Short mmCIF file of C-alpha atoms in Angstrom, two decimals:
data_model
loop_
_atom_site.label_atom_id
_atom_site.label_comp_id
_atom_site.label_asym_id
_atom_site.label_seq_id
_atom_site.Cartn_x
_atom_site.Cartn_y
_atom_site.Cartn_z
CA UNK A 1 20.70 -54.49 -54.88
CA UNK A 2 23.82 -54.41 -57.00
CA UNK A 3 26.26 -51.62 -56.35
CA UNK A 4 25.93 -48.75 -58.75
CA UNK A 5 28.86 -47.18 -60.56
CA UNK A 6 29.43 -43.44 -60.49
CA UNK A 7 28.27 -43.30 -64.12
CA UNK A 8 25.04 -45.12 -63.26
CA UNK A 9 24.36 -42.75 -60.37
CA UNK A 10 25.03 -39.75 -62.65
CA UNK A 11 22.50 -41.08 -65.15
CA UNK A 12 19.88 -41.59 -62.45
CA UNK A 13 20.48 -38.08 -61.13
CA UNK A 14 20.11 -36.66 -64.65
CA UNK A 15 16.71 -38.38 -64.92
CA UNK A 16 15.56 -37.36 -61.46
CA UNK A 17 13.70 -34.23 -62.61
CA UNK A 18 12.39 -35.14 -66.05
CA UNK A 19 12.45 -37.77 -68.81
CA UNK A 20 15.27 -37.43 -71.30
CA UNK A 21 16.22 -39.01 -74.60
CA UNK A 22 19.52 -40.74 -75.29
CA UNK A 23 20.97 -37.83 -77.28
CA UNK A 24 20.06 -35.27 -74.63
CA UNK A 25 21.51 -37.43 -71.85
CA UNK A 26 24.66 -38.02 -73.88
CA UNK A 27 25.25 -34.29 -74.36
CA UNK A 28 24.32 -33.48 -70.78
CA UNK A 29 26.65 -36.06 -69.23
CA UNK A 30 29.43 -36.02 -71.81
CA UNK A 31 29.13 -39.77 -72.37
CA UNK A 32 29.20 -41.20 -75.92
CA UNK A 33 25.75 -42.50 -76.93
CA UNK A 34 26.97 -46.07 -77.43
CA UNK A 35 28.45 -46.23 -73.92
CA UNK A 36 25.43 -44.51 -72.43
CA UNK A 37 23.10 -46.98 -74.14
CA UNK A 38 24.87 -49.85 -72.38
CA UNK A 39 24.51 -48.09 -69.04
CA UNK A 40 20.82 -47.42 -69.65
CA UNK A 41 20.27 -51.05 -70.68
CA UNK A 42 21.77 -52.20 -67.37
CA UNK A 43 19.67 -49.70 -65.40
CA UNK A 44 16.56 -50.95 -67.22
CA UNK A 45 17.44 -54.56 -66.38
CA UNK A 46 17.76 -53.56 -62.73
CA UNK A 47 14.34 -51.87 -62.87
CA UNK A 48 15.78 -48.43 -62.11
CA UNK A 49 14.77 -46.76 -65.39
CA UNK A 50 12.28 -47.42 -68.15
CA UNK A 51 11.31 -45.85 -71.46
CA UNK A 52 8.08 -43.96 -71.96
CA UNK A 53 5.89 -43.78 -75.07
CA UNK A 54 8.06 -40.96 -76.46
CA UNK A 55 11.12 -43.26 -76.16
CA UNK A 56 12.57 -41.11 -73.39
CA UNK A 57 14.16 -42.64 -70.34
CA UNK A 58 12.45 -42.08 -67.00
CA UNK A 59 13.50 -43.01 -63.50
CA UNK A 60 11.30 -45.56 -61.72
CA UNK A 61 10.27 -45.54 -58.08
CA UNK A 62 12.99 -48.15 -57.50
CA UNK A 63 15.48 -45.79 -59.17
CA UNK A 64 14.35 -42.91 -56.97
CA UNK A 65 14.86 -45.10 -53.91
CA UNK A 66 18.37 -46.00 -55.12
CA UNK A 67 19.20 -42.28 -55.43
CA UNK A 68 17.79 -41.60 -51.97
CA UNK A 69 19.95 -44.44 -50.60
CA UNK A 70 23.06 -43.00 -52.28
CA UNK A 71 22.34 -39.52 -50.93
CA UNK A 72 21.80 -40.93 -47.43
CA UNK A 73 25.07 -42.87 -47.62
CA UNK A 74 26.95 -39.77 -48.78
CA UNK A 75 25.44 -37.71 -45.96
CA UNK A 76 26.76 -40.25 -43.45
CA UNK A 77 30.18 -40.45 -45.07
CA UNK A 78 30.63 -36.74 -45.68
CA UNK A 79 29.09 -34.70 -42.87
CA UNK A 80 28.50 -31.04 -43.62
CA UNK A 81 30.89 -28.75 -41.77
CA UNK A 82 29.66 -25.42 -40.54
#
């Protein structure tokens, strides 16, 4: 799989719990809608997100796996100190 940018990971994380529309995601992430649309288009092309009937973006199973992979990588790179 292609490497994901921090912005792409942030978008996937924002979609992890529920579908969201472009405007809501834009406000939530502080990313202008036009820039966010380009990011979402790339994530769709990679099969990580799709749009539902209500025109909201939802994370796919492949997107959920990508997030799990990122979290696993971060856990290895940044061990929790007690």
